[in-house]
Amino acid sequence: MAVLSAKLASAALAFILVAASLGLIEAREAGIGIGIEIGARGKPRQREFDYFNLALQWPGTYCQRTRHCCSSNACCRGSNSPSVFTIHGLWPDYNDGTWPACCTRKHFDEKEISTLLDPLEKYWPSLSCGNPSSCHEKHGTCSAPVTGDEYNYFLTTLNVYFKYNVTKVLNEAGYVPSNTEKYPLGGIVSAIQNAFHATPKLACRNGAVEELHICFYKDFKPRDCVVGSSSSSDVLSSSNSCPNYISLPAYASLGAGNAESKISWVPDDVL
Ligand code: 5GP
């Protein structure tokens, strides 16, 4: 249960419950102080978002940063660690590049998604041991006008993730995990554009893909992701942190081949 709680706390960065009308928030918890209105009881309320950003993580890159392990960290599953893009979150965003956060006081309740725990554990795992969010339900509460309750938020996210299978698209285009190959950024972006007819956004660390975002209108039809303050179809400028040739590293056992690296196991109850 500890595993699931921590993992889902991370997944719960997203969840979102209920009606737009419940959009009361603490101003300090908002992603950025834009789009805040005053609600009926004089409290700040965030305006409804413009589009969805499905943020995916590449564990082969992300897990290189792992410095300590806990039962909830999927980077520590050894040969069972994820080898596909995993879900970071389904984020409701504004067209100006900002986003709402923590829109209601609804708390994440694991019981509501008990039937989804297996796929969530596999495809929406935590890749760290950190505390996921300063508020109850950072993104999920802001998606509620479209996705509805907590269960539907998670179910919708899984369905979109399976329908727009980035790992499959890249593999079929020849972009397979490798610790030696470098791939053209433009080729990777084109493969996704060809498959989904929309431009993704990439983020890299040390020349390796770490995040890949695909974006959707509120009816979940693909659209270009927003870059900075405008929607861009300029592939390369949309990927500032990525060089022209990038890698898609295969997962390597933590600490393997690196005498310097010290991966410590930290009991969940001290986190
Ligand atoms: P990071 O600093 O790691 O990019 O982001 C930290 C957290 O900020 C993310 O886990 C996510 O909750 C939030 N965040 C970052 N970028 C975005 C974005 O473009 N849209 C939304 N809605 N949240 C974001």
PDB file of C-alpha atoms and ligand atoms in Angstrom:
ATOM      1  CA  MET A   1       0.000   0.000   0.000  1.00  0.00           C
ATOM      2  CA  ALA A   2       2.897   2.301   0.751  1.00  0.00           C
ATOM      3  CA  VAL A   3       4.076   1.738  -2.767  1.00  0.00           C
ATOM      4  CA  LEU A   4       0.768   2.667  -4.225  1.00  0.00           C
ATOM      5  CA  SER A   5       0.231   5.619  -1.976  1.00  0.00           C
ATOM      6  CA  ALA A   6       3.488   7.208  -2.909  1.00  0.00           C
ATOM      7  CA  LYS A   7       3.161   6.345  -6.544  1.00  0.00           C
ATOM      8  CA  LEU A   8      -0.358   7.578  -6.725  1.00  0.00           C
ATOM      9  CA  ALA A   9       0.493  10.637  -4.824  1.00  0.00           C
ATOM     10  CA  SER A  10       2.704  11.319  -7.767  1.00  0.00           C
ATOM     11  CA  ALA A  11       0.076  10.376 -10.268  1.00  0.00           C
ATOM     12  CA  ALA A  12      -2.245  12.464  -8.240  1.00  0.00           C
ATOM     13  CA  LEU A  13      -0.304  15.452  -9.269  1.00  0.00           C
ATOM     14  CA  ALA A  14      -2.955  15.285 -11.806  1.00  0.00           C
ATOM     15  CA  PHE A  15      -6.234  13.993 -10.692  1.00  0.00           C
ATOM     16  CA  ILE A  16      -9.094  16.368 -10.652  1.00  0.00           C
ATOM     17  CA  LEU A  17     -12.357  16.299  -9.331  1.00  0.00           C
ATOM     18  CA  VAL A  18     -15.477  17.894 -10.128  1.00  0.00           C
ATOM     19  CA  ALA A  19     -17.105  20.815 -11.438  1.00  0.00           C
ATOM     20  CA  ALA A  20     -15.682  24.000 -12.707  1.00  0.00           C
ATOM     21  CA  SER A  21     -17.747  25.771 -10.183  1.00  0.00           C
ATOM     22  CA  LEU A  22     -15.605  24.316  -7.434  1.00  0.00           C
ATOM     23  CA  GLY A  23     -12.549  26.112  -8.717  1.00  0.00           C
ATOM     24  CA  LEU A  24     -11.545  27.642  -5.416  1.00  0.00           C
ATOM     25  CA  ILE A  25      -7.833  27.689  -4.761  1.00  0.00           C
ATOM     26  CA  GLU A  26      -5.130  29.109  -2.630  1.00  0.00           C
ATOM     27  CA  ALA A  27      -3.381  31.779  -4.694  1.00  0.00           C
ATOM     28  CA  ARG A  28       0.028  30.635  -3.540  1.00  0.00           C
ATOM     29  CA  GLU A  29      -0.694  27.155  -4.890  1.00  0.00           C
ATOM     30  CA  ALA A  30      -1.490  28.291  -8.384  1.00  0.00           C
ATOM     31  CA  GLY A  31       1.088  27.386 -11.010  1.00  0.00           C
ATOM     32  CA  ILE A  32       1.551  31.032 -11.742  1.00  0.00           C
ATOM     33  CA  GLY A  33      -0.531  33.982 -10.837  1.00  0.00           C
ATOM     34  CA  ILE A  34      -2.286  34.255 -14.168  1.00  0.00           C
ATOM     35  CA  GLY A  35      -5.919  33.623 -14.886  1.00  0.00           C
ATOM     36  CA  ILE A  36      -6.998  34.051 -11.294  1.00  0.00           C
ATOM     37  CA  GLU A  37     -10.493  35.378 -10.695  1.00  0.00           C
ATOM     38  CA  ILE A  38     -12.328  36.058  -7.483  1.00  0.00           C
ATOM     39  CA  GLY A  39     -14.844  33.375  -6.555  1.00  0.00           C
ATOM     40  CA  ALA A  40     -18.206  33.675  -4.859  1.00  0.00           C
ATOM     41  CA  ARG A  41     -16.768  33.664  -1.369  1.00  0.00           C
ATOM     42  CA  GLY A  42     -14.121  36.233  -2.172  1.00  0.00           C
ATOM     43  CA  LYS A  43     -11.454  33.595  -2.679  1.00  0.00           C
ATOM     44  CA  PRO A  44      -9.309  33.430  -5.790  1.00  0.00           C
ATOM     45  CA  ARG A  45     -10.517  31.100  -8.518  1.00  0.00           C
ATOM     46  CA  GLN A  46      -8.632  30.091 -11.627  1.00  0.00           C
ATOM     47  CA  ARG A  47     -10.200  30.404 -15.023  1.00  0.00           C
ATOM     48  CA  GLU A  48     -10.772  27.242 -17.021  1.00  0.00           C
ATOM     49  CA  PHE A  49      -7.809  25.879 -18.929  1.00  0.00           C
ATOM     50  CA  ASP A  50      -7.413  25.970 -22.745  1.00  0.00           C
ATOM     51  CA  TYR A  51      -5.962  22.594 -23.680  1.00  0.00           C
ATOM     52  CA  PHE A  52      -4.421  19.372 -22.369  1.00  0.00           C
ATOM     53  CA  ASN A  53      -0.730  18.589 -22.266  1.00  0.00           C
ATOM     54  CA  LEU A  54       0.076  14.893 -21.887  1.00  0.00           C
ATOM     55  CA  ALA A  55       3.529  14.983 -20.348  1.00  0.00           C
ATOM     56  CA  LEU A  56       5.546  11.782 -20.830  1.00  0.00           C
ATOM     57  CA  GLN A  57       8.855  10.865 -19.243  1.00  0.00           C
ATOM     58  CA  TRP A  58      11.636   8.747 -20.650  1.00  0.00           C
ATOM     59  CA  PRO A  59      12.830   6.542 -17.746  1.00  0.00           C
ATOM     60  CA  GLY A  60      16.129   5.717 -19.490  1.00  0.00           C
ATOM     61  CA  THR A  61      17.105   9.357 -19.042  1.00  0.00           C
ATOM     62  CA  TYR A  62      15.201  10.248 -15.909  1.00  0.00           C
ATOM     63  CA  CYS A  63      16.493   7.291 -13.902  1.00  0.00           C
ATOM     64  CA  GLN A  64      20.095   8.350 -14.481  1.00  0.00           C
ATOM     65  CA  ARG A  65      19.379  11.047 -11.901  1.00  0.00           C
ATOM     66  CA  THR A  66      18.271   8.599  -9.225  1.00  0.00           C
ATOM     67  CA  ARG A  67      20.360   8.966  -6.096  1.00  0.00           C
ATOM     68  CA  HIS A  68      18.243   7.038  -3.654  1.00  0.00           C
ATOM     69  CA  CYS A  69      15.602   4.364  -3.849  1.00  0.00           C
ATOM     70  CA  CYS A  70      12.347   3.624  -2.106  1.00  0.00           C
ATOM     71  CA  SER A  71       9.627   1.093  -2.853  1.00  0.00           C
ATOM     72  CA  SER A  72       7.588   3.624  -4.829  1.00  0.00           C
ATOM     73  CA  ASN A  73      10.369   4.609  -7.210  1.00  0.00           C
ATOM     74  CA  ALA A  74       9.970   2.678 -10.470  1.00  0.00           C
ATOM     75  CA  CYS A  75      13.591   3.466 -11.364  1.00  0.00           C
ATOM     76  CA  CYS A  76      14.505   0.968  -8.646  1.00  0.00           C
ATOM     77  CA  ARG A  77      12.641  -2.007 -10.119  1.00  0.00           C
ATOM     78  CA  GLY A  78      15.736  -3.404 -11.831  1.00  0.00           C
ATOM     79  CA  SER A  79      14.834  -5.432 -14.901  1.00  0.00           C
ATOM     80  CA  ASN A  80      11.172  -4.536 -14.300  1.00  0.00           C
ATOM     81  CA  SER A  81      11.859  -0.843 -14.575  1.00  0.00           C
ATOM     82  CA  PRO A  82       9.810   0.832 -17.319  1.00  0.00           C
ATOM     83  CA  SER A  83      11.235   0.741 -20.841  1.00  0.00           C
ATOM     84  CA  VAL A  84       8.568   2.875 -22.504  1.00  0.00           C
ATOM     85  CA  PHE A  85       7.589   6.514 -22.189  1.00  0.00           C
ATOM     86  CA  THR A  86       5.618   6.720 -18.951  1.00  0.00           C
ATOM     87  CA  ILE A  87       3.026   9.269 -17.920  1.00  0.00           C
ATOM     88  CA  HIS A  88       4.228  12.297 -15.995  1.00  0.00           C
ATOM     89  CA  GLY A  89       0.820  13.892 -16.000  1.00  0.00           C
ATOM     90  CA  LEU A  90      -2.166  15.063 -17.970  1.00  0.00           C
ATOM     91  CA  TRP A  91      -1.821  18.768 -17.471  1.00  0.00           C
ATOM     92  CA  PRO A  92      -4.492  21.355 -18.193  1.00  0.00           C
ATOM     93  CA  ASP A  93      -2.689  24.385 -19.660  1.00  0.00           C
ATOM     94  CA  TYR A  94      -3.359  27.898 -20.929  1.00  0.00           C
ATOM     95  CA  ASN A  95      -2.470  29.037 -24.430  1.00  0.00           C
ATOM     96  CA  ASP A  96      -0.152  31.704 -23.028  1.00  0.00           C
ATOM     97  CA  GLY A  97       2.225  29.062 -21.674  1.00  0.00           C
ATOM     98  CA  THR A  98       1.024  29.220 -18.069  1.00  0.00           C
ATOM     99  CA  TRP A  99      -1.280  26.828 -16.251  1.00  0.00           C
ATOM    100  CA  PRO A 100      -3.718  26.583 -13.362  1.00  0.00           C
ATOM    101  CA  ALA A 101      -2.973  24.295 -10.426  1.00  0.00           C
ATOM    102  CA  CYS A 102      -4.723  22.989  -7.324  1.00  0.00           C
ATOM    103  CA  CYS A 103      -8.162  24.184  -8.391  1.00  0.00           C
ATOM    104  CA  THR A 104     -10.274  22.593  -5.665  1.00  0.00           C
ATOM    105  CA  ARG A 105      -9.848  21.299  -2.173  1.00  0.00           C
ATOM    106  CA  LYS A 106     -10.832  17.800  -3.233  1.00  0.00           C
ATOM    107  CA  HIS A 107      -8.371  15.287  -1.854  1.00  0.00           C
ATOM    108  CA  PHE A 108      -7.023  12.376  -3.787  1.00  0.00           C
ATOM    109  CA  ASP A 109      -8.698   9.139  -2.712  1.00  0.00           C
ATOM    110  CA  GLU A 110      -6.943   5.972  -3.810  1.00  0.00           C
ATOM    111  CA  LYS A 111     -10.108   3.928  -3.258  1.00  0.00           C
ATOM    112  CA  GLU A 112     -11.819   5.722  -6.133  1.00  0.00           C
ATOM    113  CA  ILE A 113      -9.298   4.338  -8.597  1.00  0.00           C
ATOM    114  CA  SER A 114      -8.661   0.926  -7.055  1.00  0.00           C
ATOM    115  CA  THR A 115      -9.569  -0.840 -10.305  1.00  0.00           C
ATOM    116  CA  LEU A 116      -6.958   1.177 -12.203  1.00  0.00           C
ATOM    117  CA  LEU A 117      -4.029   0.564  -9.893  1.00  0.00           C
ATOM    118  CA  ASP A 118      -2.329  -2.082 -12.030  1.00  0.00           C
ATOM    119  CA  PRO A 119      -2.046  -0.029 -15.209  1.00  0.00           C
ATOM    120  CA  LEU A 120      -1.257   3.093 -13.203  1.00  0.00           C
ATOM    121  CA  GLU A 121       1.559   1.314 -11.431  1.00  0.00           C
ATOM    122  CA  LYS A 122       2.953   0.250 -14.768  1.00  0.00           C
ATOM    123  CA  TYR A 123       2.374   3.275 -16.979  1.00  0.00           C
ATOM    124  CA  TRP A 124       2.093   6.157 -14.527  1.00  0.00           C
ATOM    125  CA  PRO A 125       4.772   5.290 -11.978  1.00  0.00           C
ATOM    126  CA  SER A 126       6.688   7.646  -9.774  1.00  0.00           C
ATOM    127  CA  LEU A 127      10.294   7.957 -10.921  1.00  0.00           C
ATOM    128  CA  SER A 128      11.476   9.503  -7.674  1.00  0.00           C
ATOM    129  CA  CYS A 129      10.956   9.288  -3.937  1.00  0.00           C
ATOM    130  CA  GLY A 130      10.092  12.934  -3.567  1.00  0.00           C
ATOM    131  CA  ASN A 131       6.961  14.556  -2.316  1.00  0.00           C
ATOM    132  CA  PRO A 132       4.845  15.144  -5.368  1.00  0.00           C
ATOM    133  CA  SER A 133       2.859  18.255  -4.704  1.00  0.00           C
ATOM    134  CA  SER A 134       2.341  21.041  -2.253  1.00  0.00           C
ATOM    135  CA  CYS A 135      -1.406  20.773  -2.670  1.00  0.00           C
ATOM    136  CA  HIS A 136      -3.999  18.043  -2.700  1.00  0.00           C
ATOM    137  CA  GLU A 137      -4.526  17.516  -6.411  1.00  0.00           C
ATOM    138  CA  LYS A 138      -2.461  19.806  -8.485  1.00  0.00           C
ATOM    139  CA  HIS A 139      -3.599  19.153 -12.076  1.00  0.00           C
ATOM    140  CA  GLY A 140      -6.510  16.775 -11.696  1.00  0.00           C
ATOM    141  CA  THR A 141      -8.673  19.294  -9.906  1.00  0.00           C
ATOM    142  CA  CYS A 142      -8.272  21.736 -12.784  1.00  0.00           C
ATOM    143  CA  SER A 143      -9.256  19.230 -15.488  1.00  0.00           C
ATOM    144  CA  ALA A 144     -12.590  18.414 -13.900  1.00  0.00           C
ATOM    145  CA  PRO A 145     -14.694  20.582 -16.223  1.00  0.00           C
ATOM    146  CA  VAL A 146     -13.732  18.129 -18.985  1.00  0.00           C
ATOM    147  CA  THR A 147     -12.655  14.909 -17.332  1.00  0.00           C
ATOM    148  CA  GLY A 148     -15.105  14.803 -14.437  1.00  0.00           C
ATOM    149  CA  ASP A 149     -14.360  12.896 -11.277  1.00  0.00           C
ATOM    150  CA  GLU A 150     -11.142  11.341 -10.067  1.00  0.00           C
ATOM    151  CA  TYR A 151     -11.789   7.933 -11.598  1.00  0.00           C
ATOM    152  CA  ASN A 152     -12.597   9.423 -14.982  1.00  0.00           C
ATOM    153  CA  TYR A 153      -9.585  11.673 -14.892  1.00  0.00           C
ATOM    154  CA  PHE A 154      -7.236   8.722 -14.477  1.00  0.00           C
ATOM    155  CA  LEU A 155      -9.149   6.524 -16.898  1.00  0.00           C
ATOM    156  CA  THR A 156      -9.188   9.266 -19.536  1.00  0.00           C
ATOM    157  CA  THR A 157      -5.477   9.814 -19.149  1.00  0.00           C
ATOM    158  CA  LEU A 158      -4.707   6.118 -19.571  1.00  0.00           C
ATOM    159  CA  ASN A 159      -6.934   5.898 -22.638  1.00  0.00           C
ATOM    160  CA  VAL A 160      -5.302   8.892 -24.300  1.00  0.00           C
ATOM    161  CA  TYR A 161      -1.866   7.510 -23.460  1.00  0.00           C
ATOM    162  CA  PHE A 162      -2.692   4.145 -25.050  1.00  0.00           C
ATOM    163  CA  LYS A 163      -4.323   5.679 -28.103  1.00  0.00           C
ATOM    164  CA  TYR A 164      -1.396   8.010 -28.827  1.00  0.00           C
ATOM    165  CA  ASN A 165       1.423   5.565 -28.268  1.00  0.00           C
ATOM    166  CA  VAL A 166       4.586   7.610 -28.668  1.00  0.00           C
ATOM    167  CA  THR A 167       6.941   4.743 -27.868  1.00  0.00           C
ATOM    168  CA  LYS A 168       5.383   2.629 -30.635  1.00  0.00           C
ATOM    169  CA  VAL A 169       5.466   5.458 -33.163  1.00  0.00           C
ATOM    170  CA  LEU A 170       9.149   6.117 -32.492  1.00  0.00           C
ATOM    171  CA  ASN A 171      10.097   2.438 -32.507  1.00  0.00           C
ATOM    172  CA  GLU A 172       8.336   1.928 -35.831  1.00  0.00           C
ATOM    173  CA  ALA A 173      10.253   4.882 -37.270  1.00  0.00           C
ATOM    174  CA  GLY A 174      13.524   3.275 -36.166  1.00  0.00           C
ATOM    175  CA  TYR A 175      14.065   5.358 -33.040  1.00  0.00           C
ATOM    176  CA  VAL A 176      14.757   2.593 -30.572  1.00  0.00           C
ATOM    177  CA  PRO A 177      16.419   2.816 -27.158  1.00  0.00           C
ATOM    178  CA  SER A 178      20.176   2.836 -27.524  1.00  0.00           C
ATOM    179  CA  ASN A 179      23.164   3.888 -25.486  1.00  0.00           C
ATOM    180  CA  THR A 180      25.270   4.516 -28.555  1.00  0.00           C
ATOM    181  CA  GLU A 181      22.997   5.959 -31.274  1.00  0.00           C
ATOM    182  CA  LYS A 182      22.143   9.618 -31.721  1.00  0.00           C
ATOM    183  CA  TYR A 183      18.983  10.500 -33.605  1.00  0.00           C
ATOM    184  CA  PRO A 184      18.037  13.691 -35.437  1.00  0.00           C
ATOM    185  CA  LEU A 185      15.667  15.770 -33.353  1.00  0.00           C
ATOM    186  CA  GLY A 186      13.815  16.779 -36.506  1.00  0.00           C
ATOM    187  CA  GLY A 187      13.291  13.112 -37.403  1.00  0.00           C
ATOM    188  CA  ILE A 188      11.786  12.302 -34.039  1.00  0.00           C
ATOM    189  CA  VAL A 189       9.476  15.290 -34.176  1.00  0.00           C
ATOM    190  CA  SER A 190       8.469  14.468 -37.772  1.00  0.00           C
ATOM    191  CA  ALA A 191       7.625  10.886 -36.831  1.00  0.00           C
ATOM    192  CA  ILE A 192       5.179  12.163 -34.229  1.00  0.00           C
ATOM    193  CA  GLN A 193       3.802  14.867 -36.502  1.00  0.00           C
ATOM    194  CA  ASN A 194       3.169  12.267 -39.203  1.00  0.00           C
ATOM    195  CA  ALA A 195       1.422   9.940 -36.789  1.00  0.00           C
ATOM    196  CA  PHE A 196      -0.659  12.451 -34.831  1.00  0.00           C
ATOM    197  CA  HIS A 197      -0.738  15.521 -37.133  1.00  0.00           C
ATOM    198  CA  ALA A 198       0.446  17.760 -34.328  1.00  0.00           C
ATOM    199  CA  THR A 199       3.783  19.058 -33.076  1.00  0.00           C
ATOM    200  CA  PRO A 200       5.091  17.722 -29.768  1.00  0.00           C
ATOM    201  CA  LYS A 201       7.436  19.441 -27.350  1.00  0.00           C
ATOM    202  CA  LEU A 202      10.631  17.781 -26.162  1.00  0.00           C
ATOM    203  CA  ALA A 203      12.951  18.397 -23.263  1.00  0.00           C
ATOM    204  CA  CYS A 204      16.422  16.906 -22.958  1.00  0.00           C
ATOM    205  CA  ARG A 205      19.064  16.489 -20.328  1.00  0.00           C
ATOM    206  CA  ASN A 206      22.659  16.166 -21.458  1.00  0.00           C
ATOM    207  CA  GLY A 207      21.477  15.539 -25.007  1.00  0.00           C
ATOM    208  CA  ALA A 208      19.079  12.749 -24.038  1.00  0.00           C
ATOM    209  CA  VAL A 209      15.292  12.920 -24.296  1.00  0.00           C
ATOM    210  CA  GLU A 210      13.854  13.298 -20.819  1.00  0.00           C
ATOM    211  CA  GLU A 211      10.315  14.544 -21.494  1.00  0.00           C
ATOM    212  CA  LEU A 212       8.058  14.443 -24.509  1.00  0.00           C
ATOM    213  CA  HIS A 213       4.761  16.286 -24.460  1.00  0.00           C
ATOM    214  CA  ILE A 214       1.840  15.797 -26.820  1.00  0.00           C
ATOM    215  CA  CYS A 215      -1.063  18.175 -26.684  1.00  0.00           C
ATOM    216  CA  PHE A 216      -4.805  17.977 -27.210  1.00  0.00           C
ATOM    217  CA  TYR A 217      -7.842  20.171 -27.619  1.00  0.00           C
ATOM    218  CA  LYS A 218     -10.452  19.654 -24.951  1.00  0.00           C
ATOM    219  CA  ASP A 219     -12.117  17.024 -27.139  1.00  0.00           C
ATOM    220  CA  PHE A 220      -8.796  15.148 -27.164  1.00  0.00           C
ATOM    221  CA  LYS A 221      -8.043  15.779 -30.803  1.00  0.00           C
ATOM    222  CA  PRO A 222      -4.280  16.351 -31.151  1.00  0.00           C
ATOM    223  CA  ARG A 223      -2.993  19.915 -31.510  1.00  0.00           C
ATOM    224  CA  ASP A 224       0.412  21.601 -31.450  1.00  0.00           C
ATOM    225  CA  CYS A 225       1.946  22.109 -28.048  1.00  0.00           C
ATOM    226  CA  VAL A 226       2.521  25.665 -26.904  1.00  0.00           C
ATOM    227  CA  VAL A 227       6.102  26.811 -26.760  1.00  0.00           C
ATOM    228  CA  GLY A 228       6.841  29.830 -24.637  1.00  0.00           C
ATOM    229  CA  SER A 229       4.194  32.392 -25.370  1.00  0.00           C
ATOM    230  CA  SER A 230       2.994  31.055 -28.700  1.00  0.00           C
ATOM    231  CA  SER A 231       2.010  27.870 -30.413  1.00  0.00           C
ATOM    232  CA  SER A 232       4.880  26.919 -32.661  1.00  0.00           C
ATOM    233  CA  SER A 233       5.286  24.708 -35.624  1.00  0.00           C
ATOM    234  CA  ASP A 234       9.009  25.389 -35.659  1.00  0.00           C
ATOM    235  CA  VAL A 235      10.254  22.034 -34.594  1.00  0.00           C
ATOM    236  CA  LEU A 236      13.708  22.991 -33.501  1.00  0.00           C
ATOM    237  CA  SER A 237      12.836  26.157 -31.646  1.00  0.00           C
ATOM    238  CA  SER A 238      10.148  24.185 -29.886  1.00  0.00           C
ATOM    239  CA  SER A 239      12.810  22.026 -28.321  1.00  0.00           C
ATOM    240  CA  ASN A 240      15.216  24.486 -26.796  1.00  0.00           C
ATOM    241  CA  SER A 241      16.904  22.174 -24.420  1.00  0.00           C
ATOM    242  CA  CYS A 242      17.534  19.516 -27.053  1.00  0.00           C
ATOM    243  CA  PRO A 243      20.487  19.590 -29.458  1.00  0.00           C
ATOM    244  CA  ASN A 244      20.001  18.688 -33.131  1.00  0.00           C
ATOM    245  CA  TYR A 245      21.041  15.092 -32.461  1.00  0.00           C
ATOM    246  CA  ILE A 246      19.650  13.441 -29.384  1.00  0.00           C
ATOM    247  CA  SER A 247      19.773  10.095 -27.659  1.00  0.00           C
ATOM    248  CA  LEU A 248      17.112   7.789 -26.293  1.00  0.00           C
ATOM    249  CA  PRO A 249      19.103   5.883 -23.683  1.00  0.00           C
ATOM    250  CA  ALA A 250      18.209   2.356 -22.705  1.00  0.00           C
ATOM    251  CA  TYR A 251      17.587   1.870 -19.011  1.00  0.00           C
ATOM    252  CA  ALA A 252      20.786   0.944 -17.237  1.00  0.00           C
ATOM    253  CA  SER A 253      20.818  -0.755 -13.853  1.00  0.00           C
ATOM    254  CA  LEU A 254      21.264   1.893 -11.237  1.00  0.00           C
ATOM    255  CA  GLY A 255      24.883   2.329 -10.309  1.00  0.00           C
ATOM    256  CA  ALA A 256      26.053  -0.131 -12.940  1.00  0.00           C
ATOM    257  CA  GLY A 257      29.397   0.746 -14.393  1.00  0.00           C
ATOM    258  CA  ASN A 258      29.721   3.815 -12.239  1.00  0.00           C
ATOM    259  CA  ALA A 259      31.863   3.358  -9.186  1.00  0.00           C
ATOM    260  CA  GLU A 260      31.085   6.916  -8.120  1.00  0.00           C
ATOM    261  CA  SER A 261      27.367   6.433  -7.972  1.00  0.00           C
ATOM    262  CA  LYS A 262      25.911   5.737  -4.591  1.00  0.00           C
ATOM    263  CA  ILE A 263      22.312   4.600  -4.684  1.00  0.00           C
ATOM    264  CA  SER A 264      20.905   4.268  -1.203  1.00  0.00           C
ATOM    265  CA  TRP A 265      17.647   2.676  -0.182  1.00  0.00           C
ATOM    266  CA  VAL A 266      15.525   4.892   1.992  1.00  0.00           C
ATOM    267  CA  PRO A 267      12.653   3.383   3.974  1.00  0.00           C
ATOM    268  CA  ASP A 268       9.308   4.847   2.887  1.00  0.00           C
ATOM    269  CA  ASP A 269       8.416   5.947   6.381  1.00  0.00           C
ATOM    270  CA  VAL A 270      11.270   8.431   6.536  1.00  0.00           C
ATOM    271  CA  LEU A 271      10.294  10.121   3.271  1.00  0.00           C
TER     272      LEU A 271
HETATM  273  P1  5GP B   1       9.518  20.882 -13.807  1.00  0.00           P
HETATM  274  O1  5GP B   1      10.110  22.026 -13.083  1.00  0.00           O
HETATM  275  O2  5GP B   1      10.035  19.555 -13.353  1.00  0.00           O
HETATM  276  O3  5GP B   1       9.452  21.056 -15.285  1.00  0.00           O
HETATM  277  O4  5GP B   1       7.987  20.875 -13.365  1.00  0.00           O
HETATM  278  C1  5GP B   1       7.634  20.708 -12.044  1.00  0.00           C
HETATM  279  C2  5GP B   1       6.141  20.552 -11.978  1.00  0.00           C
HETATM  280  O5  5GP B   1       5.521  21.744 -12.484  1.00  0.00           O
HETATM  281  C3  5GP B   1       5.597  19.454 -12.859  1.00  0.00           C
HETATM  282  O6  5GP B   1       5.629  18.207 -12.222  1.00  0.00           O
HETATM  283  C4  5GP B   1       4.199  19.921 -13.112  1.00  0.00           C
HETATM  284  O7  5GP B   1       3.394  19.620 -12.005  1.00  0.00           O
HETATM  285  C5  5GP B   1       4.357  21.423 -13.196  1.00  0.00           C
HETATM  286  N1  5GP B   1       4.550  21.826 -14.604  1.00  0.00           N
HETATM  287  C6  5GP B   1       5.714  22.024 -15.267  1.00  0.00           C
HETATM  288  N2  5GP B   1       5.481  22.405 -16.535  1.00  0.00           N
HETATM  289  C7  5GP B   1       4.128  22.430 -16.696  1.00  0.00           C
HETATM  290  C8  5GP B   1       3.262  22.739 -17.799  1.00  0.00           C
HETATM  291  O8  5GP B   1       3.659  23.058 -18.911  1.00  0.00           O
HETATM  292  N3  5GP B   1       1.938  22.651 -17.541  1.00  0.00           N
HETATM  293  C9  5GP B   1       1.448  22.314 -16.320  1.00  0.00           C
HETATM  294  N4  5GP B   1       0.113  22.277 -16.175  1.00  0.00           N
HETATM  295  N5  5GP B   1       2.217  22.027 -15.273  1.00  0.00           N
HETATM  296  C10 5GP B   1       3.542  22.067 -15.445  1.00  0.00           C
END
